[in-house]
Coordinates of C-alpha atoms in Angstrom, one line a residue:
Chain A
M1 CA -13.9 12.7 -5.2
K2 CA -17.1 13.2 -3.2
A3 CA -17.0 15.8 -0.5
F4 CA -16.4 14.6 3.1
T5 CA -15.7 15.9 6.5
Y6 CA -12.5 14.9 8.4
E7 CA -11.6 14.4 12.0
R8 CA -8.5 13.2 13.8
A9 CA -9.5 10.7 16.4
K10 CA -7.9 10.9 19.9
D11 CA -9.6 7.8 21.5
P12 CA -10.2 4.4 20.0
V13 CA -13.7 3.9 21.3
A14 CA -14.8 7.4 20.3
A15 CA -13.4 6.6 16.8
A16 CA -15.3 3.4 16.7
R17 CA -18.5 5.2 17.6
A18 CA -17.9 7.8 15.0
A19 CA -17.2 5.1 12.4
A20 CA -20.4 3.3 13.1
R21 CA -22.4 6.2 11.6
P22 CA -23.6 5.7 8.1
G23 CA -21.1 7.0 5.5
A24 CA -18.2 7.1 7.9
K25 CA -14.9 5.3 7.4
F26 CA -11.6 5.0 9.1
L27 CA -8.5 6.5 7.4
A28 CA -5.1 5.0 8.2
G29 CA -2.4 5.2 5.5
G30 CA -5.0 6.0 2.9
T31 CA -3.1 4.3 0.0
N32 CA -6.0 2.1 -1.0
L33 CA -8.9 4.2 0.3
L34 CA -7.9 7.4 -1.5
D35 CA -7.2 5.6 -4.7
L36 CA -10.8 4.3 -4.6
M37 CA -12.2 7.6 -3.5
K38 CA -10.7 9.4 -6.5
I39 CA -12.8 7.2 -8.8
E40 CA -15.7 7.4 -6.4
I41 CA -15.9 3.6 -5.8
E42 CA -15.5 4.6 -2.2
A43 CA -17.5 7.7 -1.3
P44 CA -17.4 8.2 2.4
T45 CA -19.1 11.3 3.8
H46 CA -16.9 11.4 6.9
L47 CA -13.3 10.2 7.5
I48 CA -11.9 9.4 10.9
D49 CA -8.1 9.6 10.8
V50 CA -6.8 7.1 13.3
Q51 CA -3.1 7.9 13.1
D52 CA -2.8 9.4 16.6
L53 CA -4.3 6.4 18.4
G54 CA -0.9 5.0 19.3
F55 CA -1.3 1.6 17.6
D56 CA 2.1 1.9 16.0
K57 CA 4.2 -0.3 18.3
I58 CA 5.4 -3.9 18.0
E59 CA 5.5 -5.6 21.4
P60 CA 6.1 -9.2 22.7
T61 CA 3.0 -11.0 24.1
P62 CA 3.0 -12.9 27.4
D63 CA 2.9 -16.3 25.6
G64 CA 6.0 -15.6 23.5
G65 CA 4.3 -14.2 20.4
L66 CA 4.4 -10.7 18.9
R67 CA 1.7 -8.0 18.9
I68 CA 1.9 -5.8 15.8
G69 CA 0.0 -2.5 16.2
A70 CA -2.7 -1.9 13.6
L71 CA -0.9 1.3 12.5
V72 CA 2.6 -0.2 12.2
T73 CA 3.7 0.5 8.6
N74 CA 4.4 -2.4 6.3
T75 CA 8.0 -1.1 6.1
A76 CA 8.4 -1.0 9.9
M77 CA 6.9 -4.4 10.3
A78 CA 9.0 -6.0 7.6
A79 CA 12.2 -4.4 9.0
D80 CA 11.6 -5.3 12.7
Q81 CA 14.4 -7.6 13.9
R82 CA 12.0 -9.9 15.8
V83 CA 9.8 -10.3 12.7
R84 CA 12.8 -11.0 10.5
R85 CA 14.2 -13.6 12.9
D86 CA 11.0 -15.4 14.2
Y87 CA 8.5 -14.8 11.3
P88 CA 10.7 -14.4 8.2
L89 CA 7.6 -15.5 6.2
L90 CA 5.9 -12.3 7.1
T91 CA 8.9 -10.1 6.2
R92 CA 9.2 -11.9 2.9
A93 CA 5.6 -11.6 2.0
T94 CA 5.4 -8.0 3.0
V95 CA 8.4 -6.8 0.9
A96 CA 7.0 -8.8 -2.0
G97 CA 4.0 -6.4 -2.1
A98 CA 3.5 -2.9 -3.4
S99 CA 6.4 -0.4 -3.8
G100 CA 8.7 1.1 -1.2
Q101 CA 6.7 4.4 -1.2
L102 CA 3.4 2.5 -0.6
R103 CA 4.9 0.3 2.2
N104 CA 6.1 3.4 4.0
K105 CA 2.5 4.5 4.3
A106 CA 0.4 1.3 4.2
T107 CA -0.5 -0.1 7.6
T108 CA -1.0 -3.6 9.0
A109 CA -4.7 -3.2 9.4
G110 CA -5.1 -1.4 6.1
N111 CA -3.3 -4.1 4.3
L112 CA -5.8 -6.7 5.7
L113 CA -8.7 -4.4 4.6
Q114 CA -7.6 -3.5 1.1
R115 CA -10.0 -4.1 -1.6
T116 CA -9.7 -6.4 -4.6
R117 CA -7.9 -5.3 -7.8
C118 CA -10.4 -7.1 -10.0
P119 CA -10.6 -4.8 -13.1
Y120 CA -14.4 -5.1 -13.1
F121 CA -14.5 -3.7 -9.6
Y122 CA -12.4 -0.8 -10.7
D123 CA -14.4 0.0 -13.8
P124 CA -17.7 1.8 -12.9
N125 CA -19.0 1.1 -16.4
M126 CA -19.0 -2.6 -15.7
P127 CA -21.4 -4.6 -13.6
C128 CA -19.9 -5.6 -10.2
N129 CA -21.7 -7.2 -7.3
K130 CA -19.0 -6.1 -5.0
R131 CA -19.1 -2.4 -6.0
K132 CA -22.8 -2.3 -6.6
P133 CA -24.7 -5.2 -5.1
G134 CA -27.1 -6.8 -7.5
S135 CA -25.6 -5.3 -10.6
G136 CA -24.0 -8.6 -11.7
C137 CA -20.5 -9.8 -12.3
G138 CA -18.6 -8.6 -15.4
A139 CA -15.7 -10.9 -14.7
L140 CA -17.7 -14.1 -15.2
G141 CA -17.5 -14.6 -18.9
G142 CA -15.2 -11.6 -19.1
Y143 CA -11.4 -11.4 -18.9
S144 CA -10.6 -13.4 -15.8
R145 CA -7.0 -14.4 -16.0
Q146 CA -6.0 -12.8 -12.7
L147 CA -9.2 -13.9 -10.8
A148 CA -10.2 -16.5 -8.3
V149 CA -10.3 -20.3 -9.0
V150 CA -11.5 -21.5 -5.6
G151 CA -14.1 -20.4 -3.1
S152 CA -15.7 -18.1 -5.6
S153 CA -19.4 -17.8 -6.3
E154 CA -21.8 -17.0 -9.1
A155 CA -21.8 -13.5 -7.8
C156 CA -18.1 -12.8 -7.6
I157 CA -14.7 -14.2 -8.6
A158 CA -12.5 -11.5 -7.2
T159 CA -9.3 -12.3 -5.3
H160 CA -7.9 -10.7 -2.2
P161 CA -4.8 -8.8 -3.3
S162 CA -2.6 -8.9 -0.2
D163 CA 0.7 -10.7 0.1
M164 CA 1.1 -9.9 3.8
A165 CA -2.3 -11.4 4.7
V166 CA -1.3 -14.8 3.1
A167 CA 1.7 -15.0 5.4
M168 CA -0.5 -13.9 8.4
R169 CA -2.9 -16.8 7.4
A170 CA -0.1 -19.3 7.4
L171 CA 1.2 -18.0 10.7
D172 CA -2.3 -18.2 12.4
A173 CA -2.4 -14.5 13.2
V174 CA -5.2 -13.1 15.3
V175 CA -6.9 -9.8 14.6
E176 CA -7.6 -7.7 17.7
T177 CA -10.5 -5.2 17.7
V178 CA -12.5 -2.8 19.8
N179 CA -16.1 -1.9 19.0
P180 CA -18.2 1.2 19.6
Q181 CA -19.3 -0.1 23.0
G182 CA -15.6 -0.5 24.0
R183 CA -15.7 -4.3 23.9
T184 CA -12.6 -6.0 22.6
R185 CA -12.4 -9.3 20.7
A186 CA -9.8 -11.5 19.0
I187 CA -10.7 -12.8 15.5
P188 CA -8.6 -15.7 14.2
I189 CA -7.5 -14.6 10.7
A190 CA -9.1 -17.7 9.3
E191 CA -12.4 -16.2 10.3
F192 CA -11.6 -12.6 9.4
H193 CA -12.1 -12.5 5.6
R194 CA -15.3 -13.8 4.2
L195 CA -16.0 -15.8 1.0
P196 CA -18.1 -13.9 -1.5
G197 CA -21.2 -16.0 -1.5
D198 CA -24.1 -13.8 -2.6
T199 CA -22.8 -10.8 -0.6
P200 CA -19.4 -10.1 -2.1
H201 CA -19.6 -6.5 -0.9
I202 CA -19.2 -7.7 2.7
E203 CA -15.6 -8.7 2.9
T204 CA -14.8 -9.2 6.6
T205 CA -16.5 -10.3 9.8
L206 CA -16.0 -6.9 11.3
T207 CA -19.2 -5.2 12.6
A208 CA -20.2 -1.6 12.2
G209 CA -17.6 0.7 13.6
E210 CA -15.3 -2.1 14.8
L211 CA -11.7 -0.9 14.8
I212 CA -8.7 -3.1 14.4
T213 CA -6.2 -2.3 17.1
A214 CA -3.5 -5.0 16.5
V215 CA -2.6 -8.2 14.9
T216 CA -1.0 -10.8 17.1
L217 CA 1.3 -13.6 16.0
P218 CA 1.5 -16.8 18.1
K219 CA 4.8 -18.1 19.5
P220 CA 7.3 -18.7 16.6
I221 CA 7.0 -22.2 15.0
G222 CA 10.4 -22.3 13.4
G223 CA 10.8 -24.3 10.2
T224 CA 11.9 -23.1 6.9
Q225 CA 9.7 -20.2 5.9
I226 CA 9.3 -19.4 2.2
Y227 CA 7.1 -16.9 0.4
E228 CA 7.1 -17.5 -3.3
K229 CA 5.2 -15.0 -5.4
V230 CA 4.6 -15.6 -9.1
R231 CA 3.8 -12.4 -11.0
D232 CA 3.9 -10.8 -14.4
R233 CA 6.7 -8.4 -13.6
A234 CA 9.7 -9.0 -11.3
S235 CA 8.6 -6.2 -9.0
Y236 CA 5.5 -4.1 -8.1
A237 CA 2.8 -6.3 -9.4
F238 CA 0.0 -8.3 -7.8
A239 CA 0.4 -12.0 -7.4
V240 CA -0.9 -14.3 -10.1
V241 CA -0.4 -17.0 -7.5
S242 CA 1.7 -16.9 -4.3
V243 CA 2.6 -19.7 -1.8
A244 CA 3.4 -19.1 1.8
A245 CA 4.8 -22.2 3.4
V246 CA 6.4 -23.2 6.7
I247 CA 8.1 -26.5 6.3
Q248 CA 9.7 -28.5 9.2
S249 CA 12.7 -30.7 8.8
D250 CA 10.5 -33.9 8.6
G251 CA 8.7 -32.5 5.6
S252 CA 5.5 -31.7 7.5
G253 CA 4.2 -28.1 7.5
R254 CA 1.6 -25.7 6.5
V255 CA 0.7 -23.7 3.4
A256 CA -1.5 -20.8 2.5
V257 CA -2.0 -19.5 -1.1
G258 CA -2.6 -16.1 -2.5
G259 CA -4.1 -14.9 -5.8
V260 CA -6.6 -17.8 -6.0
A261 CA -9.5 -16.8 -3.8
H262 CA -11.5 -14.1 -2.1
K263 CA -9.4 -14.6 1.0
P264 CA -5.9 -16.0 1.8
W265 CA -6.5 -19.6 1.1
R266 CA -5.6 -22.4 3.5
V267 CA -7.1 -25.9 3.9
D268 CA -6.5 -28.2 6.9
A269 CA -6.3 -31.3 4.6
A270 CA -3.6 -29.6 2.5
D271 CA -1.4 -29.0 5.6
A272 CA -1.9 -32.7 6.5
A273 CA -0.8 -33.7 3.0
M274 CA 2.4 -31.5 3.0
S275 CA 4.7 -34.4 3.8
R276 CA 3.2 -36.4 0.8
G277 CA 4.5 -33.7 -1.6
A278 CA 3.2 -30.8 -3.7
K279 CA 0.8 -32.8 -5.8
A280 CA -1.0 -34.1 -2.8
A281 CA -1.1 -30.8 -0.9
A282 CA -2.0 -28.7 -4.0
G283 CA -4.8 -31.2 -4.8
E284 CA -6.3 -30.7 -1.3
L285 CA -5.8 -26.9 -1.5
L286 CA -7.7 -26.6 -4.8
A287 CA -10.3 -29.4 -4.3
G288 CA -13.6 -28.1 -5.7
A289 CA -11.9 -25.4 -7.7
K290 CA -14.0 -23.8 -10.5
P291 CA -11.5 -22.0 -12.7
T292 CA -12.5 -20.1 -15.8
Q293 CA -11.0 -20.8 -19.2
D294 CA -8.7 -17.8 -18.7
N295 CA -7.3 -18.8 -15.2
A296 CA -7.4 -22.6 -15.3
F297 CA -3.5 -22.3 -15.6
K298 CA -3.5 -21.3 -11.9
I299 CA -4.3 -24.9 -10.9
P300 CA -1.0 -26.5 -12.2
L301 CA 0.8 -23.2 -11.3
V302 CA 0.0 -23.6 -7.6
E303 CA 1.2 -27.1 -7.6
R304 CA 4.5 -26.3 -9.4
T305 CA 5.1 -23.2 -7.2
L306 CA 4.6 -25.4 -4.1
A307 CA 6.9 -28.0 -5.5
G308 CA 9.5 -25.3 -6.0
V309 CA 9.0 -24.1 -2.5
M310 CA 9.4 -27.7 -1.1
A311 CA 12.6 -28.2 -3.1
Q312 CA 14.0 -24.9 -1.7
A313 CA 13.1 -26.1 1.8
R314 CA 14.8 -29.4 1.4
A315 CA 17.9 -27.6 0.2
A316 CA 17.9 -25.2 3.1
Chain B
M15 CA -14.8 15.9 -10.2
P16 CA -16.7 19.0 -9.1
E17 CA -15.1 22.4 -9.9
L18 CA -13.6 23.7 -6.8
P19 CA -13.4 27.5 -6.3
E20 CA -9.8 27.5 -5.2
F21 CA -8.8 25.2 -8.0
E22 CA -10.1 27.7 -10.5
T23 CA -8.5 30.6 -8.7
S24 CA -5.0 29.0 -8.7
R25 CA -5.3 27.8 -12.3
R26 CA -6.2 31.2 -13.4
G27 CA -3.3 32.6 -11.4
V28 CA -0.8 30.3 -13.1
L29 CA -2.2 31.1 -16.5
A30 CA -2.0 34.8 -15.9
V31 CA 1.5 34.6 -14.7
G32 CA 2.5 32.4 -17.7
A33 CA 0.9 34.8 -20.2
G34 CA 2.7 37.7 -18.6
G35 CA 6.0 36.0 -19.1
A36 CA 6.9 36.2 -15.4
V37 CA 8.9 33.4 -14.0
V38 CA 8.1 33.7 -10.3
A39 CA 4.5 33.4 -9.2
S40 CA 3.3 35.7 -6.4
T41 CA 2.5 32.7 -4.2
P42 CA 1.7 34.3 -0.9
A43 CA -1.5 35.9 -2.2
I44 CA -2.7 32.6 -3.7
A45 CA -1.6 30.4 -0.9
A46 CA -3.0 32.5 1.9
P47 CA -6.0 30.9 3.6
S48 CA -8.3 33.8 2.8
A49 CA -8.1 33.2 -0.9
V50 CA -9.7 29.7 -0.7
T51 CA -12.6 30.1 1.6
R52 CA -15.3 31.0 -1.0
G53 CA -18.1 28.6 -1.9
A54 CA -20.0 26.0 0.0
V55 CA -17.1 23.4 0.2
P56 CA -16.2 22.8 3.9
S57 CA -12.6 23.7 4.5
S58 CA -10.1 22.7 7.2
Q59 CA -6.9 24.1 8.4
V60 CA -3.6 22.3 8.3
A61 CA 0.0 23.4 9.2
F62 CA 3.2 21.6 8.2
R63 CA 6.7 22.5 7.2
V64 CA 7.7 22.3 3.6
N65 CA 11.4 22.5 2.7
G66 CA 12.1 24.0 6.2
K67 CA 9.4 26.7 5.9
A68 CA 6.2 26.7 8.0
Q69 CA 3.1 26.7 5.9
A70 CA -0.5 27.1 7.1
L71 CA -3.3 26.3 4.6
R72 CA -7.1 26.3 4.7
L73 CA -8.1 23.5 2.3
D74 CA -11.0 21.5 1.0
P75 CA -10.5 18.2 2.9
R76 CA -10.3 16.4 -0.5
T77 CA -7.0 18.1 -1.3
T78 CA -4.2 15.6 -1.5
L79 CA -0.7 16.5 -0.3
L80 CA 0.3 16.6 -4.0
D81 CA -2.3 19.2 -4.9
A82 CA -1.6 21.2 -1.8
L83 CA 2.1 21.4 -2.8
R84 CA 1.4 22.1 -6.5
E85 CA -1.8 24.1 -6.5
H86 CA -1.6 26.0 -3.2
L87 CA 2.1 26.3 -2.5
H88 CA 3.0 26.4 -6.2
L89 CA 5.8 24.0 -5.7
T90 CA 5.3 22.4 -9.1
G91 CA 8.5 20.4 -9.1
T92 CA 6.6 17.5 -7.7
K93 CA 4.7 16.0 -10.6
K94 CA 1.2 14.5 -11.0
G95 CA 1.5 11.4 -13.2
C96 CA -1.1 8.8 -12.7
D97 CA -2.6 10.3 -9.5
H98 CA -3.1 6.7 -8.2
G99 CA 0.2 5.7 -6.6
Q100 CA 1.3 3.6 -9.6
C101 CA 3.9 5.8 -11.2
G102 CA 5.9 7.5 -8.4
A103 CA 6.1 10.9 -10.1
C104 CA 4.6 12.5 -7.0
T105 CA 7.1 11.0 -4.6
V106 CA 8.1 13.4 -1.8
I107 CA 9.9 12.8 1.6
V108 CA 7.8 13.1 4.7
N109 CA 9.4 12.9 8.1
G110 CA 12.4 11.3 6.4
Q111 CA 10.4 8.6 4.5
R112 CA 9.5 8.7 0.8
I113 CA 5.7 8.4 0.1
N114 CA 3.3 8.9 -2.8
S115 CA 2.0 12.4 -2.2
C116 CA -1.0 11.7 -4.4
L117 CA -2.4 9.0 -2.1
S118 CA -2.3 11.1 1.0
L119 CA -4.6 13.9 2.1
A120 CA -2.9 17.1 3.1
L121 CA -4.9 17.0 6.3
Q122 CA -3.1 13.8 7.3
H123 CA 0.2 15.8 7.5
E124 CA -0.5 18.2 10.4
G125 CA 2.9 18.9 11.9
D126 CA 4.9 16.9 9.4
E127 CA 8.2 17.8 7.8
I128 CA 7.9 17.6 4.0
T129 CA 10.8 17.7 1.6
T130 CA 10.2 18.2 -2.1
I131 CA 12.6 18.3 -5.0
E132 CA 12.8 22.1 -4.5
G133 CA 14.1 21.5 -1.0
L134 CA 16.7 18.9 -1.9
G135 CA 18.9 21.3 -3.9
T136 CA 18.9 24.4 -6.1
P137 CA 20.2 25.0 -9.6
D138 CA 23.3 26.6 -8.0
N139 CA 23.7 24.1 -5.3
L140 CA 22.5 20.7 -6.5
H141 CA 21.9 17.8 -4.1
P142 CA 24.5 15.1 -4.8
M143 CA 21.7 12.9 -6.3
Q144 CA 20.6 15.7 -8.6
A145 CA 24.2 16.2 -9.7
A146 CA 24.6 12.4 -10.3
F147 CA 21.4 12.3 -12.4
V148 CA 22.8 15.1 -14.6
K149 CA 26.2 13.4 -14.9
H150 CA 24.7 10.0 -15.7
D151 CA 21.9 11.1 -17.9
G152 CA 19.3 9.7 -15.5
F153 CA 16.4 11.1 -17.5
Q154 CA 15.2 12.1 -20.9
C155 CA 11.9 14.1 -20.8
G156 CA 12.4 14.8 -17.1
Y157 CA 8.8 14.5 -16.0
C158 CA 9.3 11.6 -13.6
T159 CA 12.7 13.0 -12.5
P160 CA 11.7 14.9 -9.3
G161 CA 9.9 11.8 -8.1
Q162 CA 12.8 9.6 -9.1
I163 CA 15.3 11.8 -7.3
C164 CA 13.2 12.0 -4.1
S165 CA 12.7 8.3 -4.2
A166 CA 16.4 7.6 -4.9
V167 CA 17.4 9.7 -1.8
G168 CA 14.8 7.7 0.2
V169 CA 16.1 4.4 -1.1
L170 CA 19.7 5.0 -0.1
D171 CA 18.5 6.1 3.3
E172 CA 16.4 2.9 3.6
I173 CA 19.4 0.7 2.7
R174 CA 21.5 2.6 5.3
Q175 CA 18.8 1.8 7.9
G176 CA 18.9 -1.9 7.0
I177 CA 15.3 -2.1 5.7
P178 CA 15.1 -5.4 3.9
S179 CA 13.9 -5.9 0.3
H180 CA 12.4 -8.6 -1.9
V181 CA 15.7 -9.4 -3.7
Q182 CA 17.9 -9.9 -0.5
A183 CA 19.1 -13.5 -0.3
D184 CA 19.3 -13.4 3.5
I185 CA 17.0 -10.9 5.3
S186 CA 18.8 -11.4 8.6
Q187 CA 21.7 -9.5 7.0
A188 CA 22.1 -5.8 6.2
P189 CA 21.2 -5.1 2.6
Q190 CA 24.0 -4.0 0.2
V191 CA 23.9 -1.4 -2.5
T192 CA 23.8 -3.6 -5.5
N193 CA 22.3 -3.0 -8.9
M194 CA 19.5 -5.5 -8.2
E195 CA 18.7 -3.8 -4.8
L196 CA 18.5 -0.4 -6.4
R197 CA 16.2 -1.7 -9.2
E198 CA 13.9 -3.5 -6.9
R199 CA 13.6 -0.6 -4.5
M200 CA 13.0 1.9 -7.3
S201 CA 10.2 -0.2 -8.9
G202 CA 7.5 2.2 -7.7
N203 CA 9.0 4.9 -10.0
I204 CA 8.1 4.5 -13.6
C205 CA 10.1 6.2 -16.4
R206 CA 8.5 6.0 -19.8
C207 CA 11.7 7.2 -21.4
G208 CA 13.4 4.1 -19.9
A209 CA 16.3 5.8 -18.2
Y210 CA 16.5 3.1 -15.6
S211 CA 20.0 2.0 -16.2
N212 CA 21.4 5.5 -15.9
I213 CA 19.3 6.2 -12.8
A214 CA 20.8 3.1 -11.1
E215 CA 24.3 4.3 -12.0
A216 CA 23.6 7.7 -10.6
M217 CA 22.3 6.2 -7.4
A218 CA 25.3 3.8 -7.1
E219 CA 27.7 6.7 -7.5
V220 CA 26.0 8.7 -4.7
A221 CA 26.1 5.6 -2.5
G222 CA 29.7 5.1 -3.3
A223 CA 29.2 1.7 -4.9
K224 CA 29.7 0.2 -8.3
A225 CA 26.4 -0.3 -10.1

């Protein structure tokens, strides 16, 4: 691990100012950042520990939604009675991710910001445009079974690893931030994560030093909410594909998919096609997909997983 | 990883003690802040309680909670397995919650209350979970066992608190102590000897349930 200095922030705007300096990074739970620092894929020179900033509460919003503080742990969010009752999709997705120990430390904002688990990103002996811009992509033409099938580029076929974020995407969550000048803004989650394009190292639309303070959920939309995660082990494994769906009694609904793209993947036309069945909706979701030989199986797998989810919803 | 002065010091200390055949290391001299201030590495102070005892350390900021426990406080019951949060051997209980001590900087734990395997029970006065692991053969080589036991204690507490899990059929209900629940909740603790079935039985006994 490279040497760094450490401070515990007492004020969000001061923290944002400190983080805008070159080499500085926020530290929340640390479960992903420290992992990457140990292999020097992340090498910050200064860490700003934000645990004392008070963003650890879940509160109702005036319009009937829920505001989840950036530092609420994954365990606390998944266990909250309001989340379980009104946004069961979010609880389901969150407890499908990581292990109990990790969820006790991992935070809402940190989960959104976690880096890909692409093996070529993790291996410093391999080229990776995300780890080292311009070095090439080892995954293209390499072993790509786990990697992206849609929204990818010639520079990067990494996937976003989060389960929680897929549910957040289906629920139209909004990311609240404050910047070094003290200005706040609300970023719809659809616009929060970026596609790789030719700059896969830039993963979100956050600006320098911008600090996530909360994630808000709009008023509950009801419906049958199902998170179905397909993985290689029954527990503690990243998704091969995952489907987050909210299905209303008339068969209409919305769907977001994980494990297929650089961001939680949702397409308007797929939502519109939900009442026409899994084949129609999955076809819209994965229109323009460019799978590799290794991961072409994800295309039918998404459709079949969605068909299973729709059948569960009908039976509910 | 660069060679850290304090790392060398504590390693040498452990080796010397081992060669002399002594069982108890003279921890205060090694754990004292003054012993680790040599060299150019910037150091920071942190104070927390470990197994009920106040501890103040001066550490290289890179020191994980795991390394602070093992290398500075010489509480070597907590084990370093993968050092990347994948195996669970480093699991300890912080402010009542189980975490991976390898993925946490010691400096993040100012003021925290930390419980390691040494604080759960002693050879003469085992924690009920330790006694159940012995009774049910919940281990073979034993390397993952301190993490398994700390995690198991945390799991039963999480079920008591009603924290939901992936295998619950209905997350609006309180979780039950079933074999499936215990296995799912323990999935962050790997046992390469494969003692999983016996671990689940030990946990079920402590919880007062049938595995």
